[in-house]
Tab-separated table of C-alpha atoms in Angstrom:
chain	number	residue	atom	x	y	z
A	157	ILE	CA	-0.400	12.463	-8.858
A	158	LEU	CA	3.235	11.526	-8.258
A	159	ASN	CA	4.755	9.014	-10.663
A	160	VAL	CA	6.562	6.290	-8.736
A	161	GLU	CA	8.314	3.570	-10.711
A	162	GLN	CA	9.921	0.358	-9.518
A	163	SER	CA	12.277	-1.987	-11.272
A	164	PRO	CA	12.564	-4.771	-11.972
A	165	GLN	CA	8.946	-5.894	-11.982
A	166	SER	CA	9.993	-9.353	-10.836
A	167	LEU	CA	13.129	-11.375	-10.233
A	168	HIS	CA	14.215	-14.797	-9.115
A	169	VAL	CA	17.392	-15.308	-7.102
A	170	GLN	CA	19.049	-18.291	-5.508
A	171	GLU	CA	19.154	-18.652	-1.747
A	172	GLY	CA	22.245	-16.870	-0.456
A	173	ASP	CA	22.428	-14.358	-3.298
A	174	SER	CA	22.320	-10.661	-2.567
A	175	THR	CA	19.978	-8.512	-4.588
A	176	ASN	CA	18.665	-4.987	-4.933
A	177	PHE	CA	15.699	-3.138	-6.396
A	178	THR	CA	15.133	0.425	-7.473
A	179	CYS	CA	12.393	2.942	-6.791
A	180	SER	CA	12.355	6.227	-8.689
A	181	PHE	CA	10.175	9.209	-7.910
A	182	PRO	CA	9.869	12.908	-8.732
A	183	SER	CA	12.456	14.833	-6.728
A	184	SER	CA	10.257	17.922	-6.532
A	185	ASN	CA	7.565	18.178	-3.852
A	186	PHE	CA	9.078	15.222	-1.963
A	187	TYR	CA	8.302	14.526	1.687
A	188	ALA	CA	9.043	10.874	2.464
A	189	LEU	CA	9.845	7.525	0.852
A	190	HIS	CA	8.411	4.308	2.273
A	191	TRP	CA	9.272	0.659	1.620
A	192	TYR	CA	6.764	-2.082	2.375
A	193	ARG	CA	7.030	-5.865	2.182
A	194	TRP	CA	3.913	-7.717	1.069
A	195	GLU	CA	3.937	-11.463	1.538
A	196	THR	CA	1.304	-13.631	-0.084
A	197	ALA	CA	-1.911	-13.853	1.961
A	198	LYS	CA	-0.679	-11.239	4.443
A	199	SER	CA	-1.020	-7.485	4.861
A	200	PRO	CA	1.666	-5.143	3.528
A	201	GLU	CA	4.178	-4.533	6.293
A	202	ALA	CA	6.117	-1.288	6.683
A	203	LEU	CA	9.899	-1.765	6.410
A	204	PHE	CA	11.410	1.704	6.269
A	205	VAL	CA	10.524	5.344	5.962
A	206	MET	CA	13.152	7.867	4.924
A	207	THR	CA	12.933	11.599	4.530
A	208	LEU	CA	16.438	13.070	4.217
A	209	ASN	CA	18.812	12.903	1.286
A	210	GLY	CA	21.462	10.324	2.064
A	211	ASP	CA	19.322	8.479	4.614
A	212	GLU	CA	20.209	4.835	5.088
A	213	LYS	CA	18.089	2.400	7.071
A	214	LYS	CA	18.815	-1.208	8.018
A	215	LYS	CA	16.729	-4.043	9.411
A	216	GLY	CA	18.599	-7.312	9.683
A	217	ARG	CA	19.714	-8.321	6.194
A	218	ILE	CA	17.616	-5.645	4.493
A	219	SER	CA	18.761	-2.070	4.001
A	220	ALA	CA	17.649	0.942	2.003
A	221	THR	CA	19.161	4.192	0.789
A	222	LEU	CA	17.627	7.443	-0.380
A	223	ASN	CA	18.735	10.054	-2.900
A	224	THR	CA	16.197	12.854	-2.985
A	225	LYS	CA	18.228	15.065	-5.336
A	226	GLU	CA	18.079	12.552	-8.175
A	227	GLY	CA	14.846	10.903	-7.055
A	228	TYR	CA	15.667	7.278	-6.324
A	229	SER	CA	15.878	4.761	-3.520
A	230	TYR	CA	17.514	1.338	-3.439
A	231	LEU	CA	16.450	-1.629	-1.353
A	232	TYR	CA	19.158	-4.225	-0.712
A	233	ILE	CA	18.767	-7.773	0.575
A	234	LYS	CA	21.952	-9.511	1.650
A	235	GLY	CA	22.079	-13.308	1.579
A	236	SER	CA	18.487	-13.815	0.396
A	237	GLN	CA	16.430	-16.497	2.113
A	238	PRO	CA	13.223	-18.167	0.907
A	239	GLU	CA	11.287	-16.268	3.574
A	240	ASP	CA	12.312	-13.028	1.840
A	241	SER	CA	10.059	-13.987	-1.069
A	242	ALA	CA	7.451	-11.235	-1.296
A	243	THR	CA	6.424	-8.185	-3.268
A	244	TYR	CA	8.353	-5.104	-2.213
A	245	LEU	CA	6.449	-1.857	-2.610
A	246	CYS	CA	7.799	1.640	-2.458
A	247	ALA	CA	5.607	4.664	-1.883
A	248	CYS	CA	6.303	8.352	-1.983
A	249	SER	CA	4.510	11.170	-0.215
A	250	GLY	CA	4.523	14.818	-1.162
A	251	SER	CA	3.222	17.941	0.487
A	252	ALA	CA	-0.299	16.469	0.601
A	253	ARG	CA	1.119	13.657	2.786
A	254	GLN	CA	-0.728	10.972	0.812
A	255	LEU	CA	1.151	7.905	-0.400
A	256	THR	CA	1.583	7.128	-4.083
A	257	PHE	CA	2.698	3.557	-4.636
A	258	GLY	CA	4.849	1.982	-7.291
A	259	SER	CA	3.718	-1.270	-8.877
A	260	GLY	CA	6.131	-3.327	-6.799
A	261	THR	CA	8.985	-5.766	-7.326
A	262	GLN	CA	8.057	-9.411	-6.882
A	263	LEU	CA	11.003	-11.331	-5.438
A	264	THR	CA	11.208	-15.125	-5.461
A	265	VAL	CA	14.088	-16.731	-3.596
A	266	LEU	CA	14.725	-20.270	-4.780
A	267	PRO	CA	16.041	-22.809	-2.247
B	24	ASP	CA	-4.731	-7.622	19.606
B	25	GLY	CA	-4.587	-4.227	17.894
B	26	GLY	CA	-4.986	-4.144	14.166
B	27	ILE	CA	-7.096	-3.606	11.094
B	28	THR	CA	-9.732	-6.076	10.051
B	29	GLN	CA	-11.442	-6.358	6.721
B	30	SER	CA	-14.328	-8.604	5.992
B	31	PRO	CA	-15.075	-10.709	4.165
B	32	LYS	CA	-11.853	-12.041	2.633
B	33	TYR	CA	-13.634	-13.034	-0.587
B	34	LEU	CA	-16.822	-11.492	-1.901
B	35	PHE	CA	-18.887	-12.353	-4.954
B	36	ARG	CA	-21.634	-10.172	-6.349
B	37	LYS	CA	-23.765	-10.025	-9.434
B	38	GLU	CA	-23.287	-7.187	-11.860
B	39	GLY	CA	-25.502	-4.214	-11.039
B	40	GLN	CA	-25.562	-4.793	-7.293
B	41	ASN	CA	-24.033	-2.432	-4.776
B	42	VAL	CA	-21.710	-4.067	-2.252
B	43	THR	CA	-20.159	-2.738	0.960
B	44	LEU	CA	-16.700	-3.735	2.166
B	45	SER	CA	-15.983	-3.476	5.864
B	46	CYS	CA	-12.869	-1.966	7.461
B	47	GLU	CA	-12.434	-1.677	11.227
B	48	GLN	CA	-9.392	-0.603	13.245
B	49	ASN	CA	-8.721	-0.567	16.985
B	50	LEU	CA	-5.400	1.250	16.762
B	51	ASN	CA	-6.989	4.615	17.604
B	52	HIS	CA	-5.682	5.910	14.289
B	53	ASP	CA	-7.092	9.137	12.947
B	54	ALA	CA	-6.827	8.639	9.198
B	55	MET	CA	-8.157	5.757	7.141
B	56	TYR	CA	-7.692	4.869	3.479
B	57	TRP	CA	-9.089	2.627	0.779
B	58	TYR	CA	-6.906	1.324	-2.054
B	59	ARG	CA	-7.562	-0.853	-5.019
B	60	GLN	CA	-5.026	-3.212	-6.566
B	61	ASP	CA	-5.206	-4.612	-10.078
B	62	PRO	CA	-2.693	-7.043	-11.600
B	63	GLY	CA	0.560	-5.332	-12.610
B	64	GLN	CA	-0.428	-2.045	-11.009
B	65	GLY	CA	0.421	-0.333	-7.773
B	66	LEU	CA	-2.082	0.447	-5.060
B	67	ARG	CA	-4.398	3.222	-6.193
B	68	LEU	CA	-6.134	5.482	-3.698
B	69	ILE	CA	-9.932	5.455	-3.808
B	70	TYR	CA	-10.978	7.528	-0.778
B	71	TYR	CA	-9.448	8.669	2.468
B	72	SER	CA	-10.626	10.201	5.703
B	73	GLN	CA	-8.540	12.279	8.101
B	74	ILE	CA	-11.203	12.684	10.808
B	75	VAL	CA	-14.679	11.448	11.656
B	76	ASN	CA	-17.473	12.750	9.421
B	77	ASP	CA	-15.022	13.955	6.784
B	78	PHE	CA	-13.524	12.230	3.744
B	79	GLN	CA	-11.894	13.115	0.428
B	80	LYS	CA	-11.769	11.540	-2.996
B	81	GLY	CA	-8.576	9.852	-4.046
B	82	ASP	CA	-7.348	9.239	-7.574
B	83	ILE	CA	-10.049	6.772	-8.632
B	84	ALA	CA	-13.182	7.639	-6.604
B	85	GLU	CA	-15.739	7.318	-9.395
B	86	GLY	CA	-18.237	4.550	-8.695
B	87	TYR	CA	-17.362	4.318	-4.999
B	88	SER	CA	-18.742	5.878	-1.827
B	89	VAL	CA	-17.608	5.898	1.803
B	90	SER	CA	-18.725	7.036	5.233
B	91	ARG	CA	-16.849	7.777	8.453
B	92	GLU	CA	-19.383	7.908	11.248
B	93	LYS	CA	-17.009	6.390	13.800
B	94	LYS	CA	-13.270	6.697	14.221
B	95	GLU	CA	-12.885	2.910	14.105
B	96	SER	CA	-14.846	2.242	10.939
B	97	PHE	CA	-14.519	3.259	7.279
B	98	PRO	CA	-16.798	1.150	5.047
B	99	LEU	CA	-16.464	1.311	1.266
B	100	THR	CA	-19.468	0.833	-1.018
B	101	VAL	CA	-18.791	-0.298	-4.556
B	102	THR	CA	-21.761	0.924	-6.563
B	103	SER	CA	-23.176	-0.302	-9.827
B	104	ALA	CA	-21.657	2.805	-11.435
B	105	GLN	CA	-18.152	1.371	-11.021
B	106	LYS	CA	-17.310	0.068	-14.489
B	107	ASN	CA	-14.766	-2.559	-13.490
B	108	PRO	CA	-15.254	-3.457	-9.815
B	109	THR	CA	-13.497	-6.819	-9.762
B	110	ALA	CA	-10.267	-6.177	-7.848
B	111	PHE	CA	-8.421	-6.595	-4.573
B	112	TYR	CA	-9.303	-3.894	-2.022
B	113	LEU	CA	-7.023	-2.868	0.827
B	114	CYS	CA	-7.872	-0.668	3.788
B	115	ALA	CA	-5.203	1.194	5.760
B	116	SER	CA	-4.976	3.548	8.703
B	117	ARG	CA	-2.478	6.051	10.030
B	118	LEU	CA	-1.891	7.981	13.212
B	119	ALA	CA	-1.952	11.745	12.678
B	120	GLY	CA	1.465	13.355	12.664
B	121	GLY	CA	4.662	11.336	12.467
B	122	THR	CA	6.024	9.701	9.364
B	123	ASP	CA	2.876	9.002	7.292
B	124	THR	CA	3.389	5.262	7.702
B	125	GLN	CA	0.156	3.446	6.942
B	126	TYR	CA	-0.868	0.113	8.439
B	127	PHE	CA	-2.833	-2.246	6.271
B	128	GLY	CA	-5.604	-4.757	6.685
B	129	PRO	CA	-5.558	-8.181	4.997
B	130	GLY	CA	-7.722	-7.082	2.068
B	131	THR	CA	-10.943	-8.187	0.381
B	132	ARG	CA	-11.024	-9.758	-3.050
B	133	LEU	CA	-14.212	-8.710	-4.818
B	134	THR	CA	-15.407	-10.589	-7.865
B	135	VAL	CA	-18.385	-9.295	-9.797
B	136	LEU	CA	-20.011	-11.946	-11.951
């Protein structure tokens, strides 16, 4: 079982603030790193998948980076909006290609 | 519309009863998964199936059973042997090959009284 950790567990930011979260994972036996957004009463939605060291992905105001050598990924949100409020999950897959999830970062954006 | 459906959204059962949670997908995905979520914890894998008529235990399979008789369907039975069945259950599916991205259903919240 891979050990995937996310921090912080939760945070509150003001509308317009930029923020970031961290996902750490074992750098050995790594295949891919996934970020999901999970809004209340909805299904988790895939945001990004990254496989190569140095990968950067962007979707609107949200971006993510990957460092496979040191085993971490950052998710950035620029100019947070209330609709960004959600739990952000990261998941890591190894050679078995199954996903191991972190416990998530719960983001609340205050208007 | 293509997607994954889980029913019901909320389910209540008495202790000692088996209960089956439904998961159906019309995405033509090959693999299907069942996860459990408890407060403060990440999603934990219960069972998964890569092809019809085949499935494997995940990290927390004890007290659960599954079947995969059709590609579209992957029901999960929570048996009376599961010590702490009250939880939120999510089903997911994935197309073989590609990036391992899984697509999730809306979940079922099971409460055992």
